[in-house]
Coordinates of C-alpha atoms and ligand atoms in Angstrom, one line a residue:
M201 CA 21.3 4.3 25.1
S202 CA 22.4 1.8 27.7
N203 CA 23.2 4.4 30.3
T204 CA 20.3 3.2 32.4
T205 CA 21.4 -0.4 32.6
S206 CA 22.1 -0.2 36.3
T207 CA 18.7 1.3 37.2
N208 CA 16.7 -1.1 34.9
F209 CA 16.5 -4.4 36.7
I210 CA 15.2 -6.1 33.6
K211 CA 18.4 -5.3 31.7
N212 CA 20.3 -6.8 34.6
I213 CA 18.3 -10.0 34.2
I214 CA 19.0 -10.0 30.5
N215 CA 22.7 -9.3 30.9
E216 CA 22.9 -12.3 33.2
D217 CA 21.0 -14.5 30.8
I218 CA 23.3 -13.5 28.0
K219 CA 26.3 -14.3 30.2
N220 CA 24.9 -17.7 30.8
N221 CA 24.1 -18.2 27.2
K222 CA 20.5 -18.8 28.0
N223 CA 18.4 -19.1 24.8
D224 CA 21.7 -19.1 22.9
G225 CA 22.1 -15.4 23.9
R226 CA 19.0 -14.4 22.0
V227 CA 16.8 -11.5 23.1
H228 CA 13.2 -11.6 21.8
T229 CA 10.4 -9.5 23.4
R230 CA 6.9 -8.7 22.4
F231 CA 4.3 -6.0 23.0
P232 CA 0.9 -7.7 23.4
P233 CA -2.0 -5.2 23.5
E234 CA -5.5 -6.3 23.6
P235 CA -7.4 -4.4 20.8
N236 CA -10.1 -3.2 23.1
G237 CA -9.3 0.5 23.1
Y238 CA -6.7 3.0 22.1
L239 CA -3.2 2.9 23.6
H240 CA -2.3 5.2 26.5
I241 CA 0.9 6.6 27.9
G242 CA 1.2 3.5 30.1
H243 CA 1.4 1.4 27.0
A244 CA 4.1 3.7 25.7
K245 CA 6.2 2.7 28.7
S246 CA 5.7 -1.0 27.8
I247 CA 6.4 -0.3 24.1
C248 CA 9.6 1.7 24.8
L249 CA 10.7 -1.0 27.1
N250 CA 10.0 -4.0 24.9
F251 CA 11.1 -2.5 21.5
G252 CA 13.9 -0.6 23.2
I253 CA 15.4 -3.7 24.8
A254 CA 15.2 -5.5 21.5
Q255 CA 17.0 -2.6 19.8
E256 CA 19.6 -2.3 22.4
Y257 CA 20.5 -6.0 22.4
G258 CA 20.3 -6.5 18.7
G259 CA 17.2 -8.7 19.3
L260 CA 13.6 -8.7 18.0
C261 CA 10.3 -7.4 19.3
N262 CA 7.0 -8.7 18.0
L263 CA 3.7 -6.8 17.9
R264 CA 1.1 -9.3 19.0
F265 CA -2.6 -8.6 19.4
D266 CA -4.0 -10.5 22.3
D267 CA -7.4 -10.9 20.6
T268 CA -9.0 -13.6 22.7
N269 CA -12.0 -11.6 23.8
P270 CA -14.1 -11.0 20.7
S271 CA -17.0 -9.1 22.3
K272 CA -14.8 -6.1 23.2
E273 CA -12.3 -6.0 20.4
N274 CA -12.5 -4.5 16.9
V275 CA -10.5 -3.5 13.9
E276 CA -10.6 0.2 14.6
Y277 CA -8.6 -0.5 17.7
V278 CA -6.1 -2.8 15.9
E279 CA -5.4 0.0 13.3
S280 CA -5.0 2.7 15.9
I281 CA -2.6 0.6 17.9
K282 CA -0.5 -0.1 14.8
S283 CA -0.3 3.5 13.9
D284 CA 0.5 4.6 17.5
V285 CA 3.4 2.1 17.8
R286 CA 4.8 3.3 14.5
W287 CA 4.4 6.9 15.4
L288 CA 6.3 6.3 18.6
G289 CA 9.2 5.3 16.3
F290 CA 9.1 1.5 16.6
D291 CA 8.9 -1.2 13.9
W292 CA 7.8 -4.8 14.1
D293 CA 9.0 -5.5 10.6
D294 CA 7.2 -8.7 9.4
R295 CA 6.4 -9.8 13.0
L296 CA 2.8 -8.8 13.3
Y297 CA 0.9 -11.6 15.1
Y298 CA -2.5 -12.2 16.5
A299 CA -3.3 -14.7 19.3
S300 CA -6.1 -15.7 17.0
D301 CA -3.5 -16.9 14.5
Y302 CA -2.9 -19.7 17.0
F303 CA -6.5 -20.7 17.8
E304 CA -6.1 -24.1 16.0
R305 CA -2.8 -24.8 17.8
L306 CA -4.1 -23.7 21.1
Y307 CA -7.0 -26.1 20.7
E308 CA -4.6 -28.9 19.9
Y309 CA -2.6 -28.1 23.0
A310 CA -5.8 -28.2 25.0
V311 CA -6.6 -31.7 23.7
Q312 CA -3.1 -32.7 24.7
L313 CA -3.7 -31.4 28.2
I314 CA -6.9 -33.4 28.4
K315 CA -5.2 -36.5 27.2
A316 CA -2.5 -36.0 29.9
G317 CA -5.3 -35.8 32.5
K318 CA -4.4 -32.1 33.1
A319 CA -7.6 -30.5 32.0
Y320 CA -11.3 -31.3 32.2
V321 CA -14.7 -30.1 31.0
C322 CA -16.7 -28.6 33.9
D323 CA -20.5 -28.0 33.9
L324 CA -20.6 -25.7 36.9
S325 CA -22.0 -22.2 36.2
A326 CA -19.8 -19.2 36.4
E327 CA -21.3 -18.4 39.8
E328 CA -20.8 -21.9 41.1
I329 CA -17.2 -21.9 39.9
R330 CA -16.7 -18.7 41.9
E331 CA -18.3 -20.2 45.0
Y332 CA -16.2 -23.4 44.7
R333 CA -13.0 -21.4 44.3
G334 CA -12.9 -20.5 48.0
T335 CA -11.1 -17.4 49.3
L336 CA -7.7 -16.3 50.3
T337 CA -8.3 -17.8 53.8
E338 CA -10.3 -20.9 52.8
P339 CA -9.3 -23.6 50.3
G340 CA -11.6 -24.2 47.3
K341 CA -13.8 -27.3 46.7
E342 CA -13.3 -29.7 43.9
S343 CA -15.8 -29.6 41.1
P344 CA -18.0 -32.7 40.8
Y345 CA -16.9 -32.9 37.2
R346 CA -13.2 -32.9 38.0
N347 CA -12.8 -36.6 37.6
R348 CA -14.4 -37.2 34.3
S349 CA -12.6 -39.7 32.1
V350 CA -10.2 -38.6 29.4
E351 CA -12.6 -40.0 26.8
E352 CA -15.6 -38.1 28.1
N353 CA -13.6 -34.9 28.3
L354 CA -12.3 -35.3 24.8
D355 CA -15.8 -35.9 23.5
L356 CA -17.3 -32.9 25.4
F357 CA -14.5 -30.5 24.4
E358 CA -14.9 -31.4 20.8
R359 CA -18.6 -30.8 21.0
M360 CA -18.0 -27.5 22.8
R361 CA -16.1 -26.5 19.7
A362 CA -18.8 -27.9 17.4
G363 CA -21.3 -25.6 19.0
E364 CA -23.5 -28.2 20.7
F365 CA -23.7 -26.3 24.0
S366 CA -25.0 -22.9 24.9
D367 CA -22.8 -20.0 25.9
G368 CA -21.5 -20.3 29.5
S369 CA -22.9 -23.8 30.0
R370 CA -19.5 -25.5 30.1
V371 CA -15.8 -24.6 30.3
L372 CA -12.5 -26.3 30.0
R373 CA -10.5 -26.1 33.2
A374 CA -6.9 -26.9 34.1
K375 CA -6.7 -29.6 36.8
I376 CA -4.2 -28.1 39.2
D377 CA -4.9 -27.7 42.9
M378 CA -8.1 -26.4 44.5
A379 CA -6.2 -25.9 47.8
S380 CA -3.4 -23.8 46.3
P381 CA -2.8 -20.6 48.3
N382 CA -2.7 -18.9 44.9
L383 CA -6.3 -18.5 43.7
N384 CA -5.1 -18.5 40.1
M385 CA -4.0 -22.1 40.5
R386 CA -7.4 -23.4 41.7
D387 CA -8.3 -25.1 38.4
P388 CA -8.5 -22.0 36.3
V389 CA -10.7 -21.8 33.3
L390 CA -8.8 -22.3 30.0
Y391 CA -11.7 -22.1 27.5
R392 CA -15.2 -20.7 27.5
I393 CA -18.1 -20.9 25.1
Q394 CA -19.0 -17.6 23.6
R395 CA -20.9 -17.0 20.4
A396 CA -19.4 -13.7 19.3
K397 CA -18.2 -12.6 15.9
H398 CA -14.4 -12.3 16.0
H399 CA -12.9 -9.4 14.0
R400 CA -10.5 -11.9 12.3
T401 CA -11.9 -15.4 12.6
G402 CA -15.5 -14.4 12.2
D403 CA -17.9 -17.2 13.3
K404 CA -15.3 -20.0 12.9
W405 CA -15.1 -20.4 16.7
C406 CA -17.6 -20.4 19.5
I407 CA -15.0 -21.3 22.1
Y408 CA -12.3 -18.9 23.0
P409 CA -9.1 -19.4 25.1
M410 CA -8.6 -17.4 28.2
Y411 CA -5.7 -14.9 28.4
D412 CA -3.8 -16.9 31.0
Y413 CA -3.8 -19.9 28.7
A414 CA -3.3 -18.2 25.3
H415 CA -0.6 -15.8 26.5
P416 CA 2.2 -18.2 27.6
L417 CA 1.6 -20.4 24.6
S418 CA 1.7 -17.4 22.2
D419 CA 5.0 -16.3 23.7
S420 CA 6.3 -19.9 23.4
I421 CA 5.2 -20.3 19.8
E422 CA 6.9 -17.1 18.8
G423 CA 10.1 -18.0 20.6
V424 CA 9.9 -15.0 22.9
T425 CA 12.7 -15.1 25.5
H426 CA 11.6 -12.4 28.0
S427 CA 7.9 -11.9 28.4
I428 CA 7.7 -8.6 30.1
C429 CA 4.4 -7.6 31.8
T430 CA 3.1 -5.5 34.6
C431 CA 3.0 -6.5 38.2
E432 CA -0.7 -7.5 38.3
F433 CA 0.5 -10.6 36.5
E434 CA 3.0 -11.6 39.2
D435 CA 0.3 -13.9 40.8
H436 CA -0.4 -15.4 37.4
R437 CA 3.2 -16.4 36.8
P438 CA 2.8 -19.8 38.4
L439 CA 0.0 -20.5 36.0
Y440 CA 2.1 -19.1 33.0
D441 CA 4.8 -21.6 34.0
W442 CA 2.3 -24.4 34.7
V443 CA 0.8 -24.2 31.2
L444 CA 4.2 -24.4 29.5
D445 CA 5.5 -27.1 31.7
A446 CA 2.4 -29.2 31.5
L447 CA 2.8 -29.3 27.7
G448 CA 6.6 -29.5 27.8
V449 CA 7.0 -26.7 25.3
Y450 CA 9.6 -24.0 25.0
H451 CA 9.4 -21.8 28.1
P452 CA 10.0 -18.0 28.0
Q453 CA 10.6 -16.2 31.2
Q454 CA 7.9 -13.8 32.5
I455 CA 9.3 -10.7 34.2
E456 CA 7.0 -8.2 35.9
F457 CA 7.5 -4.4 36.3
A458 CA 5.4 -1.7 37.9
R459 CA 2.9 -0.1 35.6
L460 CA 3.0 3.6 34.9
N461 CA 0.5 5.6 36.9
L462 CA 0.2 9.3 36.0
S463 CA -1.2 12.0 38.3
H464 CA -4.4 13.9 37.3
T465 CA -5.6 11.2 34.9
V466 CA -6.8 7.7 34.6
M467 CA -5.1 5.0 32.6
S468 CA -7.3 2.0 32.2
K469 CA -8.8 1.5 28.7
R470 CA -12.1 0.6 30.3
K471 CA -12.2 4.0 32.1
L472 CA -11.0 5.9 29.1
R473 CA -13.7 4.3 27.1
L474 CA -16.3 5.5 29.6
L475 CA -15.0 9.0 29.2
V476 CA -15.4 8.7 25.4
E477 CA -18.8 7.0 25.5
E478 CA -20.3 9.3 28.0
G479 CA -19.1 12.4 26.1
H480 CA -16.9 13.8 28.8
V481 CA -14.3 14.2 26.0
S482 CA -14.6 14.6 22.3
G483 CA -13.1 11.1 21.5
W484 CA -10.1 8.9 22.1
D485 CA -7.9 11.5 20.6
D486 CA -9.2 14.4 22.6
P487 CA -6.1 16.4 23.4
R488 CA -6.8 16.1 27.2
M489 CA -6.7 12.3 27.0
P490 CA -3.6 10.4 28.2
T491 CA -3.9 8.3 25.0
I492 CA -1.1 8.3 22.5
S493 CA -3.5 9.7 19.9
G494 CA -4.7 12.4 22.3
L495 CA -1.1 13.4 23.1
R496 CA -0.2 13.4 19.4
R497 CA -3.1 15.6 18.6
R498 CA -2.3 17.9 21.5
G499 CA 1.1 18.3 19.9
Y500 CA 3.4 16.0 21.9
T501 CA 6.3 14.6 20.0
P502 CA 7.4 10.9 19.9
E503 CA 10.8 12.1 21.1
A504 CA 9.3 13.7 24.2
I505 CA 7.3 10.6 25.1
R506 CA 10.3 8.3 24.6
D507 CA 12.4 10.7 26.7
F508 CA 9.7 10.5 29.4
C509 CA 9.6 6.7 29.3
E510 CA 13.4 6.7 29.7
R511 CA 13.4 9.1 32.7
I512 CA 10.7 7.3 34.6
G513 CA 12.8 4.1 34.5
V514 CA 11.7 0.6 35.2
A515 CA 11.1 -0.7 38.7
K516 CA 8.8 -3.0 40.7
A517 CA 7.5 -0.5 43.3
Y518 CA 4.1 1.1 42.9
S519 CA 4.3 4.9 42.3
I520 CA 2.4 7.7 40.7
V521 CA 4.5 9.9 38.4
N522 CA 3.5 13.5 38.4
I523 CA 2.1 14.7 35.0
A524 CA 4.4 17.7 35.4
M525 CA 7.3 15.4 34.4
L526 CA 5.7 14.6 31.1
E527 CA 5.1 18.3 30.5
H528 CA 8.7 19.0 31.4
C529 CA 9.8 16.5 28.7
I530 CA 7.8 18.1 25.9
R531 CA 8.9 21.6 27.0
E532 CA 12.5 20.6 26.7
D533 CA 12.1 19.1 23.3
L534 CA 10.2 22.0 21.9
N535 CA 12.4 24.6 23.5
A536 CA 15.1 23.4 21.3
R537 CA 13.2 23.1 18.0
A538 CA 9.9 25.0 18.0
P539 CA 10.0 28.3 16.1
R540 CA 8.9 31.3 18.1
V541 CA 6.0 33.4 16.8
M542 CA 3.7 36.1 18.2
A543 CA 0.1 35.4 18.9
V544 CA -2.3 37.5 20.9
L545 CA -4.9 35.4 22.7
R546 CA -7.1 38.1 24.2
P547 CA -6.6 41.1 22.0
L548 CA -6.6 44.8 23.1
K549 CA -6.3 47.4 20.4
V550 CA -3.3 49.8 20.4
I551 CA -3.1 52.8 18.1
I552 CA 0.4 54.4 17.7
D553 CA -0.7 58.0 17.1
N554 CA 2.7 59.3 15.9
Y555 CA 3.2 56.4 13.4
P556 CA 2.2 57.2 9.8
E557 CA -1.2 55.8 8.8
D558 CA -0.2 53.9 5.7
R559 CA 3.2 52.8 6.7
V560 CA 4.2 49.1 7.1
E561 CA 7.6 48.1 8.3
M562 CA 8.9 44.6 8.0
L563 CA 10.9 43.8 11.1
E564 CA 13.4 41.1 11.5
A565 CA 12.5 38.5 14.1
E566 CA 14.7 35.6 15.2
N567 CA 12.9 32.2 15.0
N568 CA 14.6 30.6 17.9
P569 CA 17.1 32.2 20.3
E570 CA 18.1 28.7 21.4
N571 CA 19.1 27.7 17.9
P572 CA 20.4 30.5 15.6
A573 CA 20.5 28.0 12.7
M574 CA 16.7 28.3 12.6
G575 CA 17.2 31.8 11.1
S576 CA 14.8 34.7 11.2
R577 CA 11.6 36.0 9.6
Q578 CA 10.0 39.3 8.8
V579 CA 7.1 40.5 10.9
P580 CA 4.9 43.5 9.7
F581 CA 4.6 46.5 12.0
S582 CA 2.0 49.2 11.5
R583 CA 0.0 51.9 13.2
V584 CA -2.7 49.8 14.6
L585 CA -1.7 46.8 16.7
Y586 CA -3.1 44.3 19.2
I587 CA -1.5 43.4 22.5
E588 CA -2.6 41.0 25.2
R589 CA -5.4 42.4 27.3
D590 CA -3.6 41.1 30.4
D591 CA -0.5 43.2 29.5
F592 CA -2.3 46.4 30.3
R593 CA -3.5 47.6 33.7
E594 CA -5.1 50.9 34.4
D595 CA -4.1 50.6 38.0
P596 CA -0.9 48.6 37.9
P597 CA 0.0 46.8 41.1
K598 CA 3.6 46.8 42.4
K599 CA 6.0 44.9 40.2
F600 CA 3.7 45.1 37.2
F601 CA 6.2 46.0 34.5
R602 CA 3.9 45.9 31.6
L603 CA 1.8 48.7 30.0
A604 CA -0.1 51.2 32.1
P605 CA -1.1 54.9 31.6
G606 CA 2.0 57.0 31.2
R607 CA 4.3 53.9 31.2
E608 CA 6.7 52.6 28.5
V609 CA 7.3 49.1 27.3
R610 CA 9.1 47.5 24.4
L611 CA 7.2 45.7 21.7
K612 CA 9.2 42.6 20.9
H613 CA 11.4 43.0 17.7
A614 CA 10.0 46.6 17.4
Y615 CA 9.9 49.8 19.3
I616 CA 9.4 51.3 22.7
I617 CA 5.9 52.7 23.1
K618 CA 4.3 54.8 25.7
C619 CA 0.7 54.7 26.8
E620 CA -0.8 58.2 26.4
R621 CA -4.5 57.7 26.6
V622 CA -7.1 55.0 27.5
V623 CA -10.4 54.8 25.7
K624 CA -13.2 53.1 27.5
D625 CA -16.6 51.9 26.6
E626 CA -19.0 54.5 28.0
K627 CA -21.5 52.1 29.3
T628 CA -19.4 49.2 30.6
G629 CA -16.3 51.0 31.5
E630 CA -14.3 48.4 29.7
V631 CA -11.0 49.5 28.2
V632 CA -11.5 49.2 24.4
E633 CA -8.3 50.8 23.0
L634 CA -5.1 52.4 24.0
H635 CA -3.5 55.4 22.3
C636 CA 0.3 55.3 22.4
T637 CA 3.3 57.0 20.9
Y638 CA 6.5 55.3 19.8
D639 CA 10.1 56.3 19.9
P640 CA 11.5 55.9 16.4
Q641 CA 15.1 55.7 17.8
T642 CA 14.4 52.5 19.7
R643 CA 13.8 49.9 16.9
S644 CA 15.3 46.6 17.9
G645 CA 18.8 46.1 16.5
M646 CA 19.3 49.9 15.7
S647 CA 22.5 51.5 16.9
T648 CA 20.4 54.1 18.7
E649 CA 18.5 51.4 20.7
T650 CA 20.1 52.4 24.0
R651 CA 17.1 52.9 26.3
K652 CA 16.1 50.0 28.4
V653 CA 12.6 49.4 29.7
K654 CA 11.5 46.7 32.1
G655 CA 8.7 45.0 30.1
T656 CA 8.7 43.5 26.7
L657 CA 5.3 42.6 25.1
H658 CA 4.3 40.5 22.1
W659 CA 1.9 42.0 19.6
V660 CA 0.5 41.6 16.1
S661 CA -0.3 44.1 13.4
A662 CA -4.1 44.6 13.1
A663 CA -4.1 44.8 9.3
H664 CA -1.9 41.7 8.9
A665 CA -2.8 39.4 11.7
V666 CA -4.7 36.2 11.0
P667 CA -7.7 35.1 13.2
A668 CA -7.4 31.9 15.1
E669 CA -9.1 29.8 17.7
V670 CA -7.0 28.7 20.6
R671 CA -7.8 25.8 22.9
L672 CA -6.3 25.9 26.3
Y673 CA -6.2 22.7 28.3
D674 CA -6.0 22.0 32.0
H675 CA -5.7 18.6 33.7
L676 CA -8.5 16.3 32.9
F677 CA -9.1 15.6 36.6
V678 CA -8.8 17.9 39.6
K679 CA -7.4 15.3 41.9
E680 CA -3.9 14.0 41.7
N681 CA -5.3 10.5 42.0
P682 CA -8.9 10.6 40.6
E683 CA -9.4 7.0 41.4
E684 CA -9.2 7.5 45.2
D685 CA -13.0 8.0 45.2
D686 CA -15.6 5.4 44.3
D687 CA -16.5 7.1 41.1
F688 CA -13.5 8.7 39.3
R689 CA -15.8 10.7 37.1
K690 CA -16.7 12.9 40.1
N691 CA -13.2 14.3 39.9
L692 CA -13.4 15.5 36.3
H693 CA -12.1 19.0 36.0
P694 CA -15.1 21.2 35.0
N695 CA -12.9 23.6 33.1
S696 CA -10.3 21.4 31.5
L697 CA -11.0 23.0 28.1
E698 CA -11.1 26.8 27.5
I699 CA -11.8 28.0 24.0
L700 CA -10.6 31.4 22.9
D701 CA -12.1 32.2 19.6
S702 CA -10.9 35.7 18.8
C703 CA -7.2 35.2 18.9
L704 CA -4.8 36.8 16.4
V705 CA -1.6 35.3 15.1
E706 CA 1.3 36.4 12.9
P707 CA 0.5 36.3 9.2
G708 CA 3.2 33.7 8.6
L709 CA 1.0 31.1 10.3
A710 CA -1.8 31.3 7.7
E711 CA 0.0 28.6 5.8
A712 CA 0.9 26.3 8.7
A713 CA 0.3 22.6 8.2
P714 CA -1.7 20.6 10.7
G715 CA 0.6 19.3 13.4
S716 CA 3.0 22.2 13.1
R717 CA 4.3 23.3 16.5
Y718 CA 5.3 26.7 17.7
Q719 CA 6.2 28.6 20.7
F720 CA 3.8 31.5 21.0
L721 CA 6.0 34.0 22.8
R722 CA 5.2 34.2 26.5
Q723 CA 2.2 31.8 26.2
G724 CA 3.5 28.3 25.7
Y725 CA 3.8 25.7 23.0
F726 CA 1.0 25.3 20.5
C727 CA 0.1 22.8 17.8
L728 CA -2.2 23.3 14.8
D729 CA -5.2 21.0 15.3
P730 CA -6.7 18.9 12.5
D731 CA -9.9 20.8 13.1
S732 CA -8.3 23.7 11.2
A733 CA -10.0 23.9 7.8
D734 CA -11.1 26.3 5.1
G735 CA -8.7 28.9 6.3
K736 CA -9.8 28.6 9.9
L737 CA -6.8 28.1 12.2
V738 CA -7.3 26.1 15.5
F739 CA -4.4 25.8 17.9
N740 CA -4.0 23.5 20.9
R741 CA -1.9 24.6 23.7
I742 CA 0.4 21.7 24.3
V743 CA 1.9 23.1 27.5
S744 CA 2.5 26.5 29.0
L745 CA 6.0 27.9 29.5
K746 CA 5.9 27.6 33.3
D747 CA 7.8 24.5 34.4
T748 CA 6.5 23.1 37.6
W749 CA 8.5 19.9 37.6
A750 CA 11.6 21.2 39.4
K751 CA 9.4 22.6 42.1
I752 CA 7.5 19.4 42.6
Q753 CA 10.7 17.4 42.6
K754 CA 12.1 19.6 45.3
A755 CA 8.9 19.3 47.4
Q756 CA 9.2 15.5 47.1
G757 CA 12.8 15.7 48.4
G758 CA 13.7 15.2 44.8
K759 CA 16.2 13.3 42.9
Ligands
ATP274 P1 -5.7 -1.5 30.5 O1 -6.1 -1.8 31.9 O2 -5.4 0.0 30.3 O3 -6.6 -2.0 29.4 P2 -4.1 -3.7 29.9 O4 -2.9 -4.1 30.7 O5 -5.3 -4.5 30.1 O6 -4.3 -2.2 30.3 P3 -3.2 -4.5 27.4 O7 -3.6 -4.1 26.1 O8 -3.4 -5.9 27.8 O9 -3.8 -3.5 28.4 O10 -1.6 -4.1 27.6 C1 -0.6 -4.4 26.7 C2 0.7 -4.3 27.4 O11 0.9 -3.0 27.9 C3 0.7 -5.3 28.5 O12 2.0 -5.9 28.5 C4 0.6 -4.4 29.7 O13 1.2 -5.0 30.9 C5 1.2 -3.1 29.3 N1 0.6 -2.0 30.0 C6 -0.7 -1.7 30.2 N2 -0.9 -0.6 31.0 C7 0.3 -0.2 31.4 C8 0.9 0.8 32.2 N3 0.0 1.7 32.8 N4 2.2 0.9 32.4 C9 3.0 0.0 31.8 N5 2.6 -1.0 31.0 C10 1.3 -1.1 30.8
MG275 MG1 -7.0 -5.2 29.7

């Protein structure tokens, strides 16, 4: 597992800390989601990193909800996050925490800051605070309330808590430096007044701590050693350090890494929520969503996602990972373990004229040529079959080795057949059925099976096949970076979902359990969707068989 040590700069930092016996050699991380949406694949990177490091170093990783913003957070999100972390294969044991567990302590720390002259109550409006803050090129202006006495600040802060003032009328601010080149250090807000029902503390509080204040203290209270976060927080690190130093409490180390960006999708919870609320997708778990729950429903495995997170590595530089790499990971995983079956997505009827009407043969079919231990199954063959409409051409172009008038193909696990006659709809001219003959000497596995033909097709027996709906997915967005335009929604893929509702699958799939994954021969990997009910089968295509990752890597001068 530690074979990436040299490429993961965070592990290098930890190795150094252990060598120097910093924190007595302890390693303690945390994954700190805000419960304001469902987790996405970017969070998976952070989860694998934080829990993975703890595992690797024999340390601990906490799950902590950063629930300091009651207006956007709720219990549904808390529950989904817990189940997603577990599904990915990680466990916080008894270390499930909430920043709201610390509200009382955080309040006491704030009182301590006031007493030390390091925080003050400010009556400027939000807009005024913004104006006074200055810009990157101009220093800020000090608030007229900055020099209130400790007594007055203590009194006002207590009354803020008691609910004497209206929302937004006052804030508690750190007294740092209005001329700091780092805007985050220009007397940042630590507490605001907000009457909102909190999903855990109810109406107990009407003041809530800001993230930049609650986060370092939560880390400190939990004894976290390495507080790993994404690069947007690099500019906040001086404030992280200031809060802990001003209070003289245990001081974890914040380390930043580059967030995962994935092509053809968006990754912020805010944007994903818009897609859900505006009905562009069916929900947070729509199989096209980059959410953990969407990927799970689509049929992704935790192993493939963990493998992906391992491969993308951990660095500081901004990059966009092509989604083909994620697809490559699930293909590799399922290639090794998904049973192969036959399913016809767009059926075309085939009648074998020289095959007896009432005969049914059970043919042996291997479940996975990559893994003989997976054994074999019996597939029924009979006179009337269905093949894929695309596998027949009346006027075959060059290099088309599938079925055409007068041509022969092999039916997988079965016989060589020859197309003798094409029946068309008189009005539309559409091909409605093919009449074929079969060669009884060519059954797969027979000693007389000596003839070779170029094409091999999958098929199902008409009398035995089970109907199914199949959902084919394309990228959710047409552009590699949908966010390069002012409104990312303009780049939504108009046909990212295609529903095929007259598919036919092998009879063995009638009993498939939701979540079962298969390779449909020549079509890709599929997963039984929870929408399957009352004998109706619905399959999601997880990914096609065609791997584009190697090609993309090559084009990028690949590694
Ligand atoms: P979003 O903008 O999607 O809401 P966030 O950073 O606000 O993301 P949090 O719930 O606060 O979401 O994130 C929890 C943890 O996951 C944080 O440590 C955050 O840095 C990390 N994280 C979020 N997005 C990514 C990403 N794309 N890649 C890696 N880590 C991420
Ligand atoms: Mg956020």
